[in-house]
């Protein structure tokens, strides 16, 4: 297989995976196949999986040595974002329960 | 992909010479910008979640009356397809298929992007009709601060495609144009990535049974 | 209804008209300030025209993309704004000195003063000053020819200048917010402040903030991709490490501010309900978002200053920095921890004790890496070849005073204590106590230290010493009494007070403010005297302080391309080693052509458009807003169609310049450290090993 074919296939695989990961949660909500907490967690997991698919297949981020800088940057962003976003939810949620 | 990757996203490859090596710093810088933008979105999401409760809705219209799952699904698929076609544009650039081929895939992506925006506008119009306006409640303020923010980014991306089409026509595929196309690709894919969070949290979360 | 052409701008917007209609002391002071802005602006225009300086100003400065010139312009902007900020601080101290049951300012005017003072000092003094020093020094220290993105650098400067211009304009037209530098809603919402005040705050902050984010990207990419060969991360001077941390904060901590300010704008302009009292708004989220930015921001200010101290202390002690690795780890730890403590600014908002405890502990933890740094500096000085030059006087003031400020910070990190002294002058004393001895002293020390590099002559020592000592004394008299007043319960931001026992402390603080004002005057005199005596103070050969890093290995001022040949770095403190082993001042084997970016007016255009946009938004002049925004976007897009963006400096020219400098070095007399401040010091140092051998790493 040439480089070109391999790369094209990579995009197609990514597209297929992402489409599946989209179809499932929409179906779950549309037909009410799950409820409440389970559904919320399922949607969250599928979304994270799909984001990983986008990063891997469309943005070509991988664990190879050469691109460590980018990976570090992403992980660092995720760390800070987690601190900020979960901190916000924690603080504002705590305040809401005490109103 | 073979070795010689210098930056995130699809690389031009060594056969592009100076355009490839010159892309390293520029694309890395753009990647940092995208991460900063991701933080902006993250905080707007967090604010949305703090308002997504009865207190934030203040007795107004809820998401169930305002959202249209079918339309959101269509938007999602269209945007995903545009990511794919943009990927093909980048491949055409990397493998030197020529301006024509690149422009064709860019045009398809642009068309899909505009289609997405049209559907989104229709949804917004419906929301305004049923009273889901930002002036109504903290919840709708948070919604209108978040989803149109993504829409605005996408509109900027469309404008950027138009500019790139013009630059390919006038300047040709000079190194600067090539690295801009690479960055535009990252931008486009990132917006799709953020849309995953939008439909999961806002739309599916709002319509959960 | 608003006018279609002038929006809500009318005659009564002008400070002069207000003072004419209602000539109270407060309004007259306001009109006086407006007059100062207008006359100052006119004076600049007249001088430029009279001396025919327009063309050189445009050609050499405003269109330059040279990081050195951009850095200098940042510093000039910061010094101008510092003057206004200090005058406002002194005015507030004067009001409070007379403030027992009264004073001469109205409450609104006082509120406007602390709001502009705080906003200016943070965003338009400390930030541009730091950006300026980083811009100037960073590429020189890592052996680069320029920033990674020189044109974007110019745009950042333009946007910062826009923010500063808007704050200055608010003196003349309309008025500034009265909501403090943090501008908390709902008080700054449309219900309580319908006027243009908070809008000035929003747009100056947002526009300047975009510039800052872009600067952060620029610094980070410059360090990641622009280092000279051999300059591995662990060979970089500590200052460069602190710049990495500062840029992390610029990139990731500015977004919350932008988000909070734009949401507030949506509330004010479009009747959204993010932070309103009614309909599900949640003003506590503003506080949360603001401090998500605010706390990292104060570390963005202090961390580069730690870096400046880390350059100054080894140089003037003649020793390498003690504990390089621990410095690096401490800096990184502070940068990351600074994102984990924001809640300590609102312990009293009502969240549960557990939340407060978590953030209190995290806040106290920052003291640990900070302590490591202080010990490292002290250990660097220990048994060094110490020269008490002006920067070192600031360093000593920093050691003592900053430690006090840091300790009161640890006190405030305890929620129980915070409940007692929250919103009192104790807090005002604390943050000035870290910001003035930490940030401002660091910057003033850096100004002294790198000035000869930038201009080829040293600053006058005598006036510098006077200024430094006055700053230290002035700070102590002004702010240490405020700790006591705060403990006695005097709230911050009060225009008057009613307890006569506060009076003596207010007078002490007033005396201190007078000392600070004279310190600032000394700095102005020093600049004047130094320029007049520039021939006697000249140090064009480039190394007046026996420096250790690469910026001292080139002439002062450096050529546009910085290094005739990009240096090959072999270790930390490269230049010290090069001097000791005779590698310094060597003729390179070959010179090559150098490609440098062309000048451009894009930064200037962005600045003008963004200022018009800001004013238009503040006064609801919608046509102008649309026009200036479109013009800005069109200019930026138009710029990308340019392809001729660089020019070549031929190798022959570089060789000639470099050889001429080497020849001057060859015949110049080198000075030892006793003559550092003497006329003889032309910038060539006798390489001097410290008496005892430096410990191996
Ligand atoms: C140089 C002499 C200075 C003097 C005399 C001075 C004086 C003052 C005074 C009187 C206040 C109002 C206190 C109150 O709330 O009652 C104040 C507030 C403040 N100052 Fe300074 N200051 C000085 C320098 C600085 C510097 C260098 C910075 C920062 C870089 C700074 C940042 C602030 C901030 C952020 C506030 C709070 C504004 C607010 O309440 O929203 N000050 N200062
Ligand atoms: Cu803090």
Short mmCIF file of C-alpha atoms in Angstrom, two decimals, chain C residues 314-569:
data_model
loop_
_atom_site.label_atom_id
_atom_site.label_comp_id
_atom_site.label_asym_id
_atom_site.label_seq_id
_atom_site.Cartn_x
_atom_site.Cartn_y
_atom_site.Cartn_z
CA UNK C 314 24.63 36.10 40.24
CA UNK C 315 26.06 38.91 38.14
CA UNK C 316 26.59 41.31 41.01
CA UNK C 317 27.82 38.52 43.27
CA UNK C 318 30.25 37.15 40.72
CA UNK C 319 28.96 33.63 41.25
CA UNK C 320 26.83 31.23 39.34
CA UNK C 321 23.26 30.87 40.56
CA UNK C 322 22.98 28.53 43.49
CA UNK C 323 20.72 25.53 42.94
CA UNK C 324 19.86 25.89 39.25
CA UNK C 325 17.72 22.76 39.13
CA UNK C 326 15.82 23.61 42.28
CA UNK C 327 15.15 27.04 40.77
CA UNK C 328 13.70 25.41 37.66
CA UNK C 329 11.51 23.03 39.64
CA UNK C 330 10.38 25.76 42.01
CA UNK C 331 9.39 27.99 39.09
CA UNK C 332 7.42 25.25 37.40
CA UNK C 333 5.75 24.28 40.67
CA UNK C 334 4.68 27.85 41.29
CA UNK C 335 3.28 28.15 37.78
CA UNK C 336 1.13 25.05 38.12
CA UNK C 337 0.10 25.71 41.71
CA UNK C 338 -0.96 29.20 40.75
CA UNK C 339 -3.87 27.61 38.88
CA UNK C 340 -5.08 25.77 41.98
CA UNK C 341 -5.67 28.50 44.51
CA UNK C 342 -8.03 31.08 43.03
CA UNK C 343 -10.72 30.59 45.64
CA UNK C 344 -8.62 32.29 48.33
CA UNK C 345 -9.85 35.58 46.89
CA UNK C 346 -13.41 34.79 47.92
CA UNK C 347 -13.27 32.65 51.02
CA UNK C 348 -16.22 34.64 52.36
CA UNK C 349 -18.58 34.02 49.44
CA UNK C 350 -20.45 31.23 51.21
CA UNK C 351 -19.11 27.89 50.06
CA UNK C 352 -18.63 25.19 52.67
CA UNK C 353 -15.68 24.98 55.03
CA UNK C 354 -14.32 21.97 53.17
CA UNK C 355 -13.93 23.88 49.93
CA UNK C 356 -12.26 26.73 51.77
CA UNK C 357 -9.91 24.36 53.54
CA UNK C 358 -8.80 22.71 50.30
CA UNK C 359 -7.95 26.01 48.67
CA UNK C 360 -6.41 27.37 51.85
CA UNK C 361 -3.98 24.48 52.02
CA UNK C 362 -3.13 24.77 48.32
CA UNK C 363 -2.44 28.47 48.82
CA UNK C 364 -0.11 27.90 51.71
CA UNK C 365 1.77 25.31 49.66
CA UNK C 366 2.98 28.02 47.28
CA UNK C 367 5.12 29.41 50.07
CA UNK C 368 7.35 26.34 49.83
CA UNK C 369 8.78 26.78 46.32
CA UNK C 370 8.93 30.52 46.92
CA UNK C 371 11.00 29.95 50.03
CA UNK C 372 13.33 27.72 48.02
CA UNK C 373 13.97 30.59 45.67
CA UNK C 374 14.71 33.10 48.39
CA UNK C 375 17.20 30.72 49.99
CA UNK C 376 18.82 30.12 46.64
CA UNK C 377 19.37 33.81 46.06
CA UNK C 378 20.75 34.28 49.53
CA UNK C 379 23.08 31.32 48.99
CA UNK C 380 24.17 32.82 45.68
CA UNK C 381 25.17 36.03 47.40
CA UNK C 382 26.92 34.21 50.22
CA UNK C 383 30.69 34.76 49.96
CA UNK C 384 30.24 36.27 46.53
CA UNK C 385 32.02 39.23 45.02
CA UNK C 386 29.19 41.57 45.98
CA UNK C 387 28.79 45.04 44.48
CA UNK C 388 26.02 47.18 45.97
CA UNK C 389 24.98 48.78 42.72
CA UNK C 390 21.47 50.12 42.22
CA UNK C 391 19.93 46.79 41.14
CA UNK C 392 21.41 45.14 44.23
CA UNK C 393 19.88 47.79 46.48
CA UNK C 394 16.51 46.86 45.03
CA UNK C 395 17.35 43.19 45.57
CA UNK C 396 18.05 43.75 49.25
CA UNK C 397 14.86 45.77 49.65
CA UNK C 398 13.07 42.92 47.91
CA UNK C 399 14.49 40.29 50.28
CA UNK C 400 13.28 41.99 53.42
CA UNK C 401 10.03 43.51 52.31
CA UNK C 402 8.86 40.68 50.07
CA UNK C 403 9.35 38.22 52.88
CA UNK C 404 7.00 40.28 55.04
CA UNK C 405 4.49 40.41 52.21
CA UNK C 406 4.79 36.68 51.65
CA UNK C 407 4.24 35.91 55.32
CA UNK C 408 1.11 38.05 55.50
CA UNK C 409 0.03 36.17 52.39
CA UNK C 410 0.35 32.89 54.26
CA UNK C 411 -1.77 34.43 57.00
CA UNK C 412 -4.43 35.41 54.48
CA UNK C 413 -4.42 31.90 53.04
CA UNK C 414 -6.00 30.78 56.27
CA UNK C 415 -9.78 31.11 55.76
CA UNK C 416 -10.36 31.87 59.41
CA UNK C 417 -8.07 34.87 59.33
CA UNK C 418 -9.37 35.88 55.94
CA UNK C 419 -12.87 36.12 57.39
CA UNK C 420 -11.55 38.72 59.81
CA UNK C 421 -9.46 40.92 57.54
CA UNK C 422 -11.19 40.36 54.20
CA UNK C 423 -11.86 43.66 52.46
CA UNK C 424 -9.81 45.70 54.92
CA UNK C 425 -6.67 47.72 54.45
CA UNK C 426 -4.76 44.68 55.71
CA UNK C 427 -5.33 43.15 52.31
CA UNK C 428 -4.33 46.36 50.53
CA UNK C 429 -1.12 46.35 52.57
CA UNK C 430 -0.48 42.71 51.72
CA UNK C 431 -0.81 42.90 47.98
CA UNK C 432 1.11 46.14 47.65
CA UNK C 433 3.70 44.49 49.87
CA UNK C 434 4.27 41.74 47.36
CA UNK C 435 3.65 43.75 44.24
CA UNK C 436 5.84 46.77 44.91
CA UNK C 437 8.93 45.10 46.44
CA UNK C 438 8.45 42.05 44.23
CA UNK C 439 7.27 43.19 40.84
CA UNK C 440 8.07 46.88 40.74
CA UNK C 441 11.49 46.59 42.39
CA UNK C 442 12.31 43.69 40.09
CA UNK C 443 11.36 45.75 37.07
CA UNK C 444 13.24 48.83 38.22
CA UNK C 445 16.29 46.70 38.94
CA UNK C 446 15.97 45.15 35.49
CA UNK C 447 15.64 48.62 33.97
CA UNK C 448 18.98 49.56 35.51
CA UNK C 449 20.61 46.30 34.66
CA UNK C 450 19.70 46.10 30.97
CA UNK C 451 19.51 49.83 30.17
CA UNK C 452 23.19 49.97 29.10
CA UNK C 453 22.56 47.03 26.81
CA UNK C 454 19.70 48.82 25.11
CA UNK C 455 21.21 52.28 24.79
CA UNK C 456 24.96 51.90 25.08
CA UNK C 457 25.32 53.98 28.24
CA UNK C 458 24.77 53.32 31.92
CA UNK C 459 22.23 55.08 34.10
CA UNK C 460 23.53 57.56 36.62
CA UNK C 461 24.35 55.74 39.86
CA UNK C 462 23.78 58.55 42.34
CA UNK C 463 20.25 59.38 41.29
CA UNK C 464 19.52 55.68 40.96
CA UNK C 465 20.59 55.07 44.55
CA UNK C 466 18.49 57.96 45.77
CA UNK C 467 15.49 56.61 43.89
CA UNK C 468 15.98 53.07 45.19
CA UNK C 469 16.34 54.12 48.81
CA UNK C 470 13.35 56.42 48.51
CA UNK C 471 11.27 53.63 47.01
CA UNK C 472 12.17 51.33 49.89
CA UNK C 473 11.49 53.95 52.56
CA UNK C 474 8.43 55.29 50.79
CA UNK C 475 6.94 51.87 50.42
CA UNK C 476 7.51 51.07 54.09
CA UNK C 477 5.94 54.26 55.37
CA UNK C 478 3.00 54.07 53.01
CA UNK C 479 1.96 50.48 53.38
CA UNK C 480 3.18 49.06 56.68
CA UNK C 481 0.80 51.29 58.70
CA UNK C 482 -2.06 49.93 56.62
CA UNK C 483 -1.58 46.50 58.18
CA UNK C 484 -2.43 48.00 61.53
CA UNK C 485 -5.36 49.99 60.18
CA UNK C 486 -6.70 46.86 58.55
CA UNK C 487 -6.45 44.88 61.76
CA UNK C 488 -8.35 47.70 63.46
CA UNK C 489 -11.12 47.18 60.93
CA UNK C 490 -10.72 50.00 58.42
CA UNK C 491 -12.37 48.78 55.21
CA UNK C 492 -10.58 49.16 51.90
CA UNK C 493 -12.02 51.44 49.23
CA UNK C 494 -13.46 53.87 51.80
CA UNK C 495 -13.40 57.50 50.92
CA UNK C 496 -13.76 58.63 54.54
CA UNK C 497 -13.51 57.18 58.03
CA UNK C 498 -14.91 58.16 61.40
CA UNK C 499 -12.49 56.74 63.97
CA UNK C 500 -10.01 59.47 65.01
CA UNK C 501 -7.50 56.88 66.18
CA UNK C 502 -6.85 56.04 62.52
CA UNK C 503 -5.66 59.55 61.85
CA UNK C 504 -1.94 59.25 62.82
CA UNK C 505 -1.49 56.17 60.66
CA UNK C 506 -3.11 57.91 57.74
CA UNK C 507 -0.60 60.71 58.10
CA UNK C 508 2.26 58.25 58.23
CA UNK C 509 0.99 56.69 55.03
CA UNK C 510 0.62 60.12 53.51
CA UNK C 511 4.24 60.90 54.35
CA UNK C 512 5.26 57.64 52.70
CA UNK C 513 3.30 58.55 49.59
CA UNK C 514 5.25 61.78 49.39
CA UNK C 515 8.48 59.77 49.53
CA UNK C 516 7.22 57.53 46.72
CA UNK C 517 6.45 60.55 44.63
CA UNK C 518 9.98 61.84 45.17
CA UNK C 519 11.34 58.40 44.27
CA UNK C 520 9.52 58.63 40.96
CA UNK C 521 10.87 62.13 40.48
CA UNK C 522 14.40 60.84 41.10
CA UNK C 523 13.88 58.26 38.38
CA UNK C 524 12.87 60.98 35.94
CA UNK C 525 15.83 63.15 36.95
CA UNK C 526 18.13 60.17 36.63
CA UNK C 527 17.00 59.54 33.09
CA UNK C 528 17.51 63.18 32.21
CA UNK C 529 20.94 63.38 33.84
CA UNK C 530 22.04 60.12 32.27
CA UNK C 531 21.06 61.24 28.80
CA UNK C 532 22.95 64.50 29.27
CA UNK C 533 26.04 62.66 30.51
CA UNK C 534 25.77 59.81 28.06
CA UNK C 535 29.32 60.26 26.83
CA UNK C 536 30.75 59.84 30.29
CA UNK C 537 28.48 56.90 31.02
CA UNK C 538 29.03 55.21 27.67
CA UNK C 539 29.60 51.45 27.66
CA UNK C 540 29.24 50.56 23.97
CA UNK C 541 31.44 47.48 24.06
CA UNK C 542 28.58 45.60 25.61
CA UNK C 543 29.61 44.07 28.91
CA UNK C 544 29.52 46.63 31.71
CA UNK C 545 28.70 44.27 34.59
CA UNK C 546 30.91 41.28 33.75
CA UNK C 547 27.74 39.51 32.61
CA UNK C 548 27.24 35.78 32.36
CA UNK C 549 24.76 35.20 29.56
CA UNK C 550 24.79 35.75 25.79
CA UNK C 551 23.24 39.20 25.69
CA UNK C 552 26.47 40.65 27.13
CA UNK C 553 28.60 39.11 24.38
CA UNK C 554 27.45 41.57 21.72
CA UNK C 555 27.77 45.35 21.30
CA UNK C 556 25.48 47.83 23.05
CA UNK C 557 23.07 48.65 21.51
CA UNK C 558 23.07 45.39 19.56
CA UNK C 559 22.73 45.45 15.77
CA UNK C 560 19.29 44.72 14.32
CA UNK C 561 20.26 41.10 13.71
CA UNK C 562 21.65 40.70 17.27
CA UNK C 563 24.40 38.17 16.55
CA UNK C 564 26.77 38.47 13.62
CA UNK C 565 26.99 34.69 13.77
CA UNK C 566 24.63 32.56 15.83
CA UNK C 567 26.64 31.38 18.83
CA UNK C 568 27.32 27.75 19.60
CA UNK C 569 26.45 27.16 23.25
#
